[in-house]
XYZ file of C-alpha atoms in Angstrom:
85
model
C 95.749 117.277 85.810
C 99.509 116.787 85.577
C 101.234 119.315 83.312
C 104.977 118.855 82.734
C 105.192 116.731 85.877
C 103.453 119.341 88.061
C 100.006 118.728 89.574
C 97.717 121.614 88.642
C 94.021 122.506 88.545
C 92.655 124.509 85.618
C 90.052 127.052 86.650
C 88.147 129.087 84.105
C 85.647 128.896 81.287
C 85.692 128.175 77.549
C 83.058 129.127 74.960
C 83.054 126.025 72.759
C 81.320 127.831 69.889
C 83.780 130.726 69.629
C 86.720 128.783 71.125
C 87.266 131.704 73.439
C 87.689 131.782 77.186
C 89.727 132.652 80.194
C 91.372 130.586 82.888
C 94.400 129.938 85.017
C 96.406 127.026 86.413
C 96.713 126.572 90.178
C 99.166 124.293 91.960
C 97.346 121.259 93.455
C 99.161 120.630 96.757
C 96.997 117.664 97.826
C 97.407 115.816 94.529
C 101.137 116.606 94.480
C 101.588 115.035 97.923
C 99.650 111.954 96.794
C 101.762 111.616 93.618
C 104.953 112.075 95.651
C 103.897 109.309 98.063
C 103.222 106.963 95.127
C 106.609 107.749 93.591
C 108.407 107.196 96.914
C 106.637 103.838 97.407
C 107.600 102.709 93.889
C 111.203 103.785 94.475
C 111.402 101.911 97.798
C 109.903 98.768 96.224
C 112.454 98.873 93.389
C 115.280 99.357 95.878
C 114.014 96.429 98.000
C 113.793 94.149 94.958
C 117.309 95.141 93.862
C 118.651 94.409 97.356
C 116.880 91.000 97.383
C 118.333 90.165 93.968
C 121.842 91.154 95.052
C 121.516 89.039 98.222
C 120.418 85.987 96.203
C 123.193 86.580 93.661
C 125.824 86.873 96.405
C 124.545 83.686 98.056
C 124.595 81.862 94.729
C 128.177 82.991 94.015
C 129.285 81.874 97.483
C 127.677 78.463 96.908
C 129.504 78.141 93.582
C 132.841 79.059 95.170
C 132.362 76.454 97.910
C 131.279 73.740 95.477
C 134.120 74.478 93.017
C 136.613 74.146 95.850
C 135.460 70.549 96.423
C 135.764 69.602 92.773
C 132.038 69.095 92.344
C 129.549 71.685 91.251
C 126.465 71.365 93.442
C 125.041 74.860 93.527
C 121.448 75.137 94.609
C 118.947 76.138 91.898
C 118.080 79.840 91.631
C 115.092 80.994 93.650
C 112.090 82.437 91.763
C 111.603 86.197 91.919
C 108.749 87.316 94.195
C 105.694 88.546 92.305
C 104.230 91.871 93.359
C 101.650 94.183 91.842
């Protein structure tokens, strides 16, 4: 279970008839490490995609500057974004 962004395990019991019980929350180290790895991977993927976009944008701008200097605008068409899951 994730409670306020912290991975925890609830241990205890609940009487569903009386709605009474006792329990506690324990920090789930293993799950927290797994969630952290997923977050880091997502962050790195976003950073890679941003860097790729900036590289394509810079290349496109350079092509436009070169073509405008010759009087003709012959910039190459934009490349499609890579699809990832």
